[in-house]
XYZ file of C-alpha atoms in Angstrom:
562
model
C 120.941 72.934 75.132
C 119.386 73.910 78.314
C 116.882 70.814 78.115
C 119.778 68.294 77.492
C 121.862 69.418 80.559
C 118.238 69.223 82.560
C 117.902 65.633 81.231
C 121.701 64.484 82.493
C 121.780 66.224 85.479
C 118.355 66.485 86.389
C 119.520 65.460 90.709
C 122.151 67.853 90.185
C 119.509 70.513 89.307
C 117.298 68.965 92.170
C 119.756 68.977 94.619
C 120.848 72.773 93.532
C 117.192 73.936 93.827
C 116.387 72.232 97.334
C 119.472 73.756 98.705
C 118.431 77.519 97.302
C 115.463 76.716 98.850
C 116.021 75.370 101.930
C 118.510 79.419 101.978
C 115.590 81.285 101.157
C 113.051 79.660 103.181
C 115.624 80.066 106.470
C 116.238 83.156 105.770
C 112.953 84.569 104.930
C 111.212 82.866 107.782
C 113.814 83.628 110.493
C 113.833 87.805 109.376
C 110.179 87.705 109.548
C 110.568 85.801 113.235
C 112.669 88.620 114.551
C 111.314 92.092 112.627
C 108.028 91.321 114.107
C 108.172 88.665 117.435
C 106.768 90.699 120.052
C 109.969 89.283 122.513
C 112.200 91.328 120.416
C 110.052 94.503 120.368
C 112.418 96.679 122.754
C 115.683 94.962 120.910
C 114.180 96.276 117.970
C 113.953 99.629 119.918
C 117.586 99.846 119.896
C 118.885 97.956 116.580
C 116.386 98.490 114.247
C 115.732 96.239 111.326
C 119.690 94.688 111.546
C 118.840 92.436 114.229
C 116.472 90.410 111.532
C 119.208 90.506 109.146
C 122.208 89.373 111.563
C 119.445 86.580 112.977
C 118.580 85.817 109.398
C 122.089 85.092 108.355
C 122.884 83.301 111.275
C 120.383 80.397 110.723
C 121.695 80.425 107.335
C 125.130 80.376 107.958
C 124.376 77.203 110.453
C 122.603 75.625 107.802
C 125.477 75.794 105.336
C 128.209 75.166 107.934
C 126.289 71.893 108.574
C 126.406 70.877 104.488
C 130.128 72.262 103.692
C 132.035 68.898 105.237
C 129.614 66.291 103.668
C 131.159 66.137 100.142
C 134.851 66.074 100.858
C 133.888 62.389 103.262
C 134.850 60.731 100.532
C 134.708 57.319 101.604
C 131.105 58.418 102.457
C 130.262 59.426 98.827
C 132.093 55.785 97.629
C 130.058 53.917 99.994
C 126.704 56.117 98.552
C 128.091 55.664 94.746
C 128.170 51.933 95.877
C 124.673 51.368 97.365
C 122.768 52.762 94.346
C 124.867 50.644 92.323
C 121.567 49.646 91.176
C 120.655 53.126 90.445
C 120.981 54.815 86.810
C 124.757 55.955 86.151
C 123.962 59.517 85.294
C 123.004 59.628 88.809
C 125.955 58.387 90.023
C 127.992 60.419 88.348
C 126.126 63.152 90.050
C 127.851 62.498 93.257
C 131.705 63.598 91.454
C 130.112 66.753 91.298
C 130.795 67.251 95.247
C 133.332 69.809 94.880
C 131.616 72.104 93.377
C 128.728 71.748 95.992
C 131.463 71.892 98.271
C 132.782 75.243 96.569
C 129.098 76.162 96.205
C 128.347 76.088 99.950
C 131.509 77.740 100.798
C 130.603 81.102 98.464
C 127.740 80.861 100.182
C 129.269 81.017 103.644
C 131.384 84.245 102.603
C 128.377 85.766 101.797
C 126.351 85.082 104.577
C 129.421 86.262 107.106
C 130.139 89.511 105.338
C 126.082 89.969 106.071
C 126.091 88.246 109.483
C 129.263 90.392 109.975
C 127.661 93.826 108.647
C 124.625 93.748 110.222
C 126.155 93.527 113.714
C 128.948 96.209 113.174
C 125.430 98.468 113.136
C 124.140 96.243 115.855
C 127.438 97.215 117.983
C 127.082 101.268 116.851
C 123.177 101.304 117.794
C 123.585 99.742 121.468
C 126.796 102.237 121.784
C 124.656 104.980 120.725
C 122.032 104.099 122.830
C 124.141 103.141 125.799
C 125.367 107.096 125.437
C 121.997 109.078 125.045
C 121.321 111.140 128.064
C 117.708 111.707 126.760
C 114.201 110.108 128.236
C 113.855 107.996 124.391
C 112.842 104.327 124.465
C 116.622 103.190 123.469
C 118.176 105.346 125.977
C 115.558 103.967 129.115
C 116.242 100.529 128.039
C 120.183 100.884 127.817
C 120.056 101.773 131.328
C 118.252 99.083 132.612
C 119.598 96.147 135.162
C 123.198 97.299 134.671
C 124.096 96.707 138.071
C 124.902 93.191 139.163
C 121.687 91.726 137.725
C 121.945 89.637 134.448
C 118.459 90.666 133.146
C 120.169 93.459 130.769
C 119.152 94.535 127.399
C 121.962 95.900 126.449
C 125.065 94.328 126.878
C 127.516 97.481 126.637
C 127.507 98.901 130.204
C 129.875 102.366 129.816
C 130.401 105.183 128.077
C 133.701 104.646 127.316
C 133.248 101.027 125.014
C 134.219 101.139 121.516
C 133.026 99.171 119.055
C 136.780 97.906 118.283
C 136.751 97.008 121.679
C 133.327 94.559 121.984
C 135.031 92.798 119.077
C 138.494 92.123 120.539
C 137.088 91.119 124.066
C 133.850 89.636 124.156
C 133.219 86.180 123.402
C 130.968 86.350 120.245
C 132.979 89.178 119.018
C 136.643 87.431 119.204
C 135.388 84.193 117.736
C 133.601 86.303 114.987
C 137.293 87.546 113.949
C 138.773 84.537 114.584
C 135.892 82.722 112.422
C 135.976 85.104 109.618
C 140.244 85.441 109.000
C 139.939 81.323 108.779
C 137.039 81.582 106.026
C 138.833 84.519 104.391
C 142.323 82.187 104.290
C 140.502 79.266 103.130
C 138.187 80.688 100.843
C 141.697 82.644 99.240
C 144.144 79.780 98.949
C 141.892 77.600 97.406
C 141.525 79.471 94.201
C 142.527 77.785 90.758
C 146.000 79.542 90.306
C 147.105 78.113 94.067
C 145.722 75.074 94.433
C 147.414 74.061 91.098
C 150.923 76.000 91.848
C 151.404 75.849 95.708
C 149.060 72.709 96.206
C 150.506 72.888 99.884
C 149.934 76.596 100.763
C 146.381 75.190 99.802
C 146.643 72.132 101.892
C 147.348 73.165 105.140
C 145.225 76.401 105.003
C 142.087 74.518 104.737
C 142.800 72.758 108.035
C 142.152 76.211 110.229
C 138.715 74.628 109.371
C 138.940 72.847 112.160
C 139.685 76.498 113.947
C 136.459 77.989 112.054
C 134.144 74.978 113.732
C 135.607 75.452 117.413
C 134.647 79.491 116.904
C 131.385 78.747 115.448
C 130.662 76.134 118.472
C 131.928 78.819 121.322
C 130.436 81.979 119.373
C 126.753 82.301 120.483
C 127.365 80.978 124.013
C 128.018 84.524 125.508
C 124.398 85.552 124.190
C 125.028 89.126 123.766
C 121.587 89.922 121.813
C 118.857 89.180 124.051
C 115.204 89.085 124.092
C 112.338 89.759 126.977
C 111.760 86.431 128.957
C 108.376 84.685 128.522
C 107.763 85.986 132.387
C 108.365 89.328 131.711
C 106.430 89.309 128.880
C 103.273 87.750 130.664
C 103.842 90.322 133.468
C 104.615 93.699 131.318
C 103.891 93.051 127.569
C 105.455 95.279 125.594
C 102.475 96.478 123.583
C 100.893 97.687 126.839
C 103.384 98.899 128.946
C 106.419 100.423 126.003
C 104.640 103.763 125.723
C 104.984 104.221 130.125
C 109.066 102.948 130.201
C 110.041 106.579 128.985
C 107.455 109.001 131.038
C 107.168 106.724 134.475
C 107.750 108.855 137.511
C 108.624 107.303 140.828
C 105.285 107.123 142.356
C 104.391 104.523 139.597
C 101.284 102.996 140.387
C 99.694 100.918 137.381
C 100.652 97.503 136.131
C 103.393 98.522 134.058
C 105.468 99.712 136.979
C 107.688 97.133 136.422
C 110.375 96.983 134.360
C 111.024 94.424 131.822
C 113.307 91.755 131.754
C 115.754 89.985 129.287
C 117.204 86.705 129.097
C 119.759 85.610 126.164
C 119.272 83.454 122.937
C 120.438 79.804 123.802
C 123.203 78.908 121.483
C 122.550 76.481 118.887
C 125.349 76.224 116.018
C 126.368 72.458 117.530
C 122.900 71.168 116.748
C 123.731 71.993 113.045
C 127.052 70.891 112.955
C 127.677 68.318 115.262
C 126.536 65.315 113.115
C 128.520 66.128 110.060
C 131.449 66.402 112.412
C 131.430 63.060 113.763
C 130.545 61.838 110.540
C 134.055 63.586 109.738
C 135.690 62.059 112.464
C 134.826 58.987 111.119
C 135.646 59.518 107.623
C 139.800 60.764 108.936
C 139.887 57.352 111.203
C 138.724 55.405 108.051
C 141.507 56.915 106.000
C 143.701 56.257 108.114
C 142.520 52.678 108.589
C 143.183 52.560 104.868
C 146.239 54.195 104.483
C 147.798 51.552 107.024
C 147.176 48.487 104.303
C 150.068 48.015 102.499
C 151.516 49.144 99.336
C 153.591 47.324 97.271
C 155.371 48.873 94.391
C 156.197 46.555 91.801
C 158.254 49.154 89.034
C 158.975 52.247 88.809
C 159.939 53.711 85.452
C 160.910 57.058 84.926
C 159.566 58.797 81.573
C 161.553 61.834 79.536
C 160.594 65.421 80.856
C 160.690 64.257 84.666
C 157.370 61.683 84.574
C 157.399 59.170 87.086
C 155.367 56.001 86.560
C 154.527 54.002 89.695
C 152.749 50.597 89.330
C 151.747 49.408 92.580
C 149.707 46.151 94.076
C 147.331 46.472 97.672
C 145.653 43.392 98.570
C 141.835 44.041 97.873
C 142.530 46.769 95.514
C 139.766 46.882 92.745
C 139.296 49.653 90.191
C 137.299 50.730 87.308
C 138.207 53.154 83.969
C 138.390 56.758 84.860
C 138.969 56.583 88.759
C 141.881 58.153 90.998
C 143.326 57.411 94.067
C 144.845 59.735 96.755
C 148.570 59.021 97.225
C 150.631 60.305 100.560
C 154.496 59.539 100.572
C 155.186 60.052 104.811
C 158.789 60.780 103.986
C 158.107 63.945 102.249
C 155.390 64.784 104.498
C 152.820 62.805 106.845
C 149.872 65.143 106.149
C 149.740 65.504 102.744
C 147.517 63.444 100.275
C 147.141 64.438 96.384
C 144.963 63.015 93.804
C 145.729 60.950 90.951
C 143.987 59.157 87.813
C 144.975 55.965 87.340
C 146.289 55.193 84.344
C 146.509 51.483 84.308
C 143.259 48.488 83.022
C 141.433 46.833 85.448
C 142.543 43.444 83.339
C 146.189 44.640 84.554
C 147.180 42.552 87.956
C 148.846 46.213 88.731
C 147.249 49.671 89.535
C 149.778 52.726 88.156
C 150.058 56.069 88.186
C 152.279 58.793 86.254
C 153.551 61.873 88.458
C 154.386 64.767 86.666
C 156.458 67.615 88.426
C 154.237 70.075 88.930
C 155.225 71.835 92.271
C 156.977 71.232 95.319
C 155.691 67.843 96.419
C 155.731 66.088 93.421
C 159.162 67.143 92.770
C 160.251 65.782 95.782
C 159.136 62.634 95.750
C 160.680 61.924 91.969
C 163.745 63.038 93.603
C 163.383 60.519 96.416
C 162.339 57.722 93.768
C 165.849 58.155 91.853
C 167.817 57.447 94.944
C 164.921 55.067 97.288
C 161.816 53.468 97.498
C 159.881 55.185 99.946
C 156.784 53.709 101.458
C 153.966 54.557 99.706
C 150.204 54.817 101.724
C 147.055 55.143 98.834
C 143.437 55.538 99.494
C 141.151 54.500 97.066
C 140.191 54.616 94.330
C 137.159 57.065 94.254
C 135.054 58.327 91.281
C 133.042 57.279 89.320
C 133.586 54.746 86.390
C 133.474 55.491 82.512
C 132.247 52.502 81.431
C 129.831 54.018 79.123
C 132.854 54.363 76.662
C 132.307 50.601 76.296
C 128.356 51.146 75.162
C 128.837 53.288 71.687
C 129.874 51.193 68.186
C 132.221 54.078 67.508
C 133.826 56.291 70.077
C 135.188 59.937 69.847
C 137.822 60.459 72.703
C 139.128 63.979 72.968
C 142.086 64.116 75.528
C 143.287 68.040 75.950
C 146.466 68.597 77.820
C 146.919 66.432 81.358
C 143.399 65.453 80.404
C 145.035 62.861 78.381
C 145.751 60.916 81.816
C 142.414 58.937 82.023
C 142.760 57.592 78.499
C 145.414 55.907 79.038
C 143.300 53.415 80.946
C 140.712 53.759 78.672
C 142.133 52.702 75.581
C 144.295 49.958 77.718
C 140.982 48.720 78.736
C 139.483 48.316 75.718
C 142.278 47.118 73.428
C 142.237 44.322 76.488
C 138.318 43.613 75.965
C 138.621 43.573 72.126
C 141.625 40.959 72.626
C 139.477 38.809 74.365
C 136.372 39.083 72.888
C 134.143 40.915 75.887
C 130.499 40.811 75.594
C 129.840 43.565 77.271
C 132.485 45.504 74.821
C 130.362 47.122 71.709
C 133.077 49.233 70.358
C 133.985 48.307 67.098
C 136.011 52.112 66.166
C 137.879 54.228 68.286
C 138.947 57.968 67.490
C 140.756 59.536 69.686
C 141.697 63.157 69.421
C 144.869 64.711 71.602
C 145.322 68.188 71.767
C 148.677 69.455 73.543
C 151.232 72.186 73.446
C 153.733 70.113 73.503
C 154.271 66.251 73.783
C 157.649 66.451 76.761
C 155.492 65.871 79.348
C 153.734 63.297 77.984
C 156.145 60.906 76.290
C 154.742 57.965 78.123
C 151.450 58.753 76.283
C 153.344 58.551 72.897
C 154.968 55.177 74.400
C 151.532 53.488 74.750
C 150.486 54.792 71.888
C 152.542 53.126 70.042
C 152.741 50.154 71.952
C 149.139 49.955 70.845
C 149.239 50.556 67.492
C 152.325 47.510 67.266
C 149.539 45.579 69.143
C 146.938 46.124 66.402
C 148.783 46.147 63.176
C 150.255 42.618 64.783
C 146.652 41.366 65.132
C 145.620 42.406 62.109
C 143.149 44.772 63.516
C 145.105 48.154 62.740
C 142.006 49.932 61.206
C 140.489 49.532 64.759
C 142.108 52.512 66.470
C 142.832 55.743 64.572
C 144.392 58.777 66.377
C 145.399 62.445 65.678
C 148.012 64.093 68.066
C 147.015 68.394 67.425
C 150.025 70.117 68.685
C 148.729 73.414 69.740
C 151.925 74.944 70.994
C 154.622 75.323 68.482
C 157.691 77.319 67.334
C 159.613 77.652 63.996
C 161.877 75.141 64.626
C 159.868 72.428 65.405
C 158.016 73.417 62.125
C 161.028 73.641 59.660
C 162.366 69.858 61.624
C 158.723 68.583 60.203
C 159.286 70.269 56.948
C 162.669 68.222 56.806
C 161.178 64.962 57.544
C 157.928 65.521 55.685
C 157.929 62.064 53.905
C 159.088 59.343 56.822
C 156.919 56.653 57.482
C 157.084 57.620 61.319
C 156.183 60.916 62.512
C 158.730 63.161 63.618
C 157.400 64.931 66.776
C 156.071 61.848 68.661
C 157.779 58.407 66.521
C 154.287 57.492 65.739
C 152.878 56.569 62.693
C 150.107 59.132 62.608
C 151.089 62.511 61.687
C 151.429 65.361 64.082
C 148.989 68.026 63.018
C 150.283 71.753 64.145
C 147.260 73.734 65.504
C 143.761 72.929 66.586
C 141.476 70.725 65.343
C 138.713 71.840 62.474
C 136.165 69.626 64.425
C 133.028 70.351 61.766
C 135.564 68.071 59.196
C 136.046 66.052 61.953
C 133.254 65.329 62.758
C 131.674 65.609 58.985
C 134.645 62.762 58.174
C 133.178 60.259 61.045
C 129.656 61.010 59.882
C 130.483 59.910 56.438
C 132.312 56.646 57.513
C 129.570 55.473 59.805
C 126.455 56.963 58.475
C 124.253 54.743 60.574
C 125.747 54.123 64.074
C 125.614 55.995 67.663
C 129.049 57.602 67.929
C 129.660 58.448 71.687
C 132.036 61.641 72.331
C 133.901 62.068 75.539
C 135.697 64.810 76.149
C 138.378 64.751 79.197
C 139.157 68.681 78.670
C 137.995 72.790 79.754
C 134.981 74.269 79.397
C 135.543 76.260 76.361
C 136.311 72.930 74.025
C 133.328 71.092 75.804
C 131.086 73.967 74.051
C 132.179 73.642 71.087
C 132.150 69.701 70.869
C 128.349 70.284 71.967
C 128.037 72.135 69.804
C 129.324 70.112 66.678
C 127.172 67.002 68.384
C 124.186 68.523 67.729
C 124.908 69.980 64.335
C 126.163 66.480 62.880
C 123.513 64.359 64.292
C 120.766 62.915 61.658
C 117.035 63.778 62.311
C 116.323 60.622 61.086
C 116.474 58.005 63.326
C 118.130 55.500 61.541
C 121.342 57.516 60.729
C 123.813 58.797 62.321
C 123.971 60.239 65.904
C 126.170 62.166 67.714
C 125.973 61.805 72.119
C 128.139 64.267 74.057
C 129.551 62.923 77.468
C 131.768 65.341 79.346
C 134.069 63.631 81.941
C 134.894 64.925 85.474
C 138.363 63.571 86.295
């Protein structure tokens, strides 16, 4: 419900409305400023009401360009997440929602330049127009004013022969406007879902021209081609006096408005905005850097059926929690490149590992290069936020859909660890956990420590402690009439496990009804690691499950960002 998501991510929603805000506010106040400052009166007298909306947008545009590099400084956010250690976790688990701010700020951007952009292609067309009246109106009198050798000019094209293609292509402002808005086109373009997942490097390397869209945005108001009267001018020949004598003044002008006014250019301003978050940038690429330099040992390297590579690797000072990821760059593949992983490894391990699945160009690469070398290996890391609050429910509902499976690998490690050696801090006395693939090739491993696991527990005598369903969602006949076959084996013929593969999704009201009924007075905890779609309907089934009375059973939702 609307109220729960308030009550989780109520500095999400605070930080969301501040920043709409802060947008509206800007813009508002700045469109106001210029449709009705008396300074801009006679720019007004050419452009209309566009020169509030390209001003408008502009402030805007600065504002945003100033928030878009603060959440990818990681090591920023870590050392944030790590000073309000003390804080509450759901607040910390606010700051892994930084991408989509990020993502957020950068719709925002595209918006405000196709408006910035608009609003001065009808800027350019009115001061051509006016530049090429030949009548006694306002625009035309002002166009003509100080064109020779004086810089106190209104309007800034000077012949009748200027196109509007050509103010774009050869002035200052208008070159770095082009330049500016290809790079935000590119960027915003390759970094949609489909490419970022299947040409993670087309996605890579196009985001860099940000560091092309910041030099434009620096060098793009320092021509000043939109101008307003100077404050001298003004005192001398205010416009609301003297505008109705510019266009009927003969030359035996006598009065005080003889004169004629004079403009002066907007100072530039985008490096106020931006240059803070840049340094703080800088900072953040020589920290990585920094880091990457430590070195990496990699202690095994075991490679899984349907080309999964596990590394486990040790780093002096390396400390992780459940549920974080790391950023891994291999410089003989390519120096540049970093790409995230969860780790899949316990904190009680005295290794950190990962499992690399080939899933495009890079990551095939570098299992090719494992099978022959070991290649030196730089990580930075790890970043996220912990899921410790696994550890907090009696019973716990994991629900691992797809790669989303990854983080509970360390999850259940972790715990089958803390329940060996009798953790306080470990409450957990049931784990569920729910796996939903189309098929299990890619993650064999998974079925590996699954059933290392489950040898663990049955050996202890605690094999009632961890019961699992594998949901195969993707099937074909074959597979089906193989199961058919093997119907009565003690293991199960898909995965090797003892559980029994289930073919097609999960009924999760019996599910769910089944766990009620088995613990009809505890606080079951559900974590999903999964889309959007199945963390509806989990919701969903949470809130239809869970007792009104207070001393039965309850039902709490968590939805993991990994």
């Amino acid at each position: 419900t609307m109220g729960n998501w308030l009550v989780n991510h109520w500095f999400s929603a605070a930080v969301l409305a501040a920043w709409l805000g802060i947008n509206i506010f800007l813009f508002t106040y700045y469109f106001l400023f210029f449709d009705r400052d008396e300074q801009y009166f006679y720019t007004r007298a050419i452009l209309g009401s566009a020169l509030a909306w390209a001003r408008a947008s502009a402030k805007c545009l600065n504002f945003n360009s100033m928030l878009i590099l603060l959440p990818v400084c990681r090591n920023l956010l870590s050392f944030l997440r790590g000073t309000c250690s003390c804080c509450r976790r759901t607040l910390r688990k606010q700051l892994d929602h930084n991408l989509t701010f990020h993502k957020l700020v950068a719709y925002a951007l595209a918006l405000l330049t196709a408006v910035h952009t608009i609003a001065h292609l009808f800027n350019l067309e009115r001061y051509n127009e006016s530049q090429q009246d030949t009548d006694r109106s306002l625009r035309a009198v002002l166009s003509k004013m100080h064109q020779q050798g004086s810089n106190k000019w209104l309007n800034p094209i000077h012949s009748n022969q200027t196109t509007v293609e050509y103010v774009a292509f050869t002035t200052i402002p208008g070159l770095t406007g082009v330049i500016i808005t290809l790079a935000l086109i590119l960027m915003v373009t390759s970094s949609t879902e489909f490419i970022r997942r299947n040409y993670f490097e087309l996605f890579w390397y196009t985001h860099h021209l940000f560091l092309i869209y910041f030099a434009g945005l620096v060098i793009h108001g320092i021509a000043g081609l939109v101008r307003g009267q100077t404050e001298q001018s003004m005192a001398e020949v205010h416009p609301y006096n003297c505008a109705e004598y510019l266009t009927q003044r003969d030359q035996n002008c006598t009065h005080n408005c003889c004169k004629d006014p004079e403009f002066g250019s907007i100072p530039a301003e985008s490096w106020k905005w931006v240059l803070a978050p840049i340094i703080l940038y800088v900072f953040e690429r020589i920290l990585r850097v920094w880091r990457a330099q430590q070195k990496v040992v990699v202690t095994k390297v075991v490679m899984h059926p349907a080309r999964v590579l596990e590394l486990q690797m040790q780093k002096k000072g390396f400390c992780m929690e459940v549920g974080q990821y790391i950023f891994v760059n291999c410089p003989a593949i390519s120096p540049l490149e970093w790409h995230p992983f969860t780790l899949t490894s316990a904190p009680e391990e005295d290794f950190f590992s990962i499992h690399i699945r080939a899933a495009g160009d890079w990551t095939e690469r570098l299992i090719d290069t494992f099978q022959v070398e070991k290649p030196r290996i730089e990580v930075d890391g790890p970043f996220g936020t912990a899921s410790e609050d696994v550890f907090q429910y009696e019973v716990a509902m994991l629900v691992g859909a797809g790669i989303g499976v990854t983080p509970f690998a360390s999850i259940l490690k972790s715990i089958w660890y803390k329940f060996q050696q009798a953790d306080q801090t470990l409450k957990t006395k049931k784990i569920y956990f729910y796996w939903l693939c189309r098929d299990t090739g890619a993650f064999a491993w998974f079925n590996d420590l699954l059933a290392s696991l489950e040898q663990k527990m049955a050996e202890s005598g605690k094999a009632d402690f961890l019961t699992y369903r594998l949901f195969l969602t993707g099937w074909d006949t074959s597979i089906a009439n193989n199961v058919a076959l093997h119907f009565d084996t003690a293991t199960d013929t898909v995965t090797g496990l003892r559980h029994k593969t289930i073919f097609g999704r999960p009924m999760w009201n019996m599910e769910f009804a089944a766990v009620a009924a088995a613990h009809p007075r505890s606080v079951v905890g559900v974590f999903l690691c999964g889309p959007e779609a199945l963390a509806k309907s989990l919701q969903k089934s949470c809130h239809q499950h869970s007792s009104l009375d207070p001393r039965k059973v309850k039902f709490y939702f968590n939805k993991e960002n990994f």
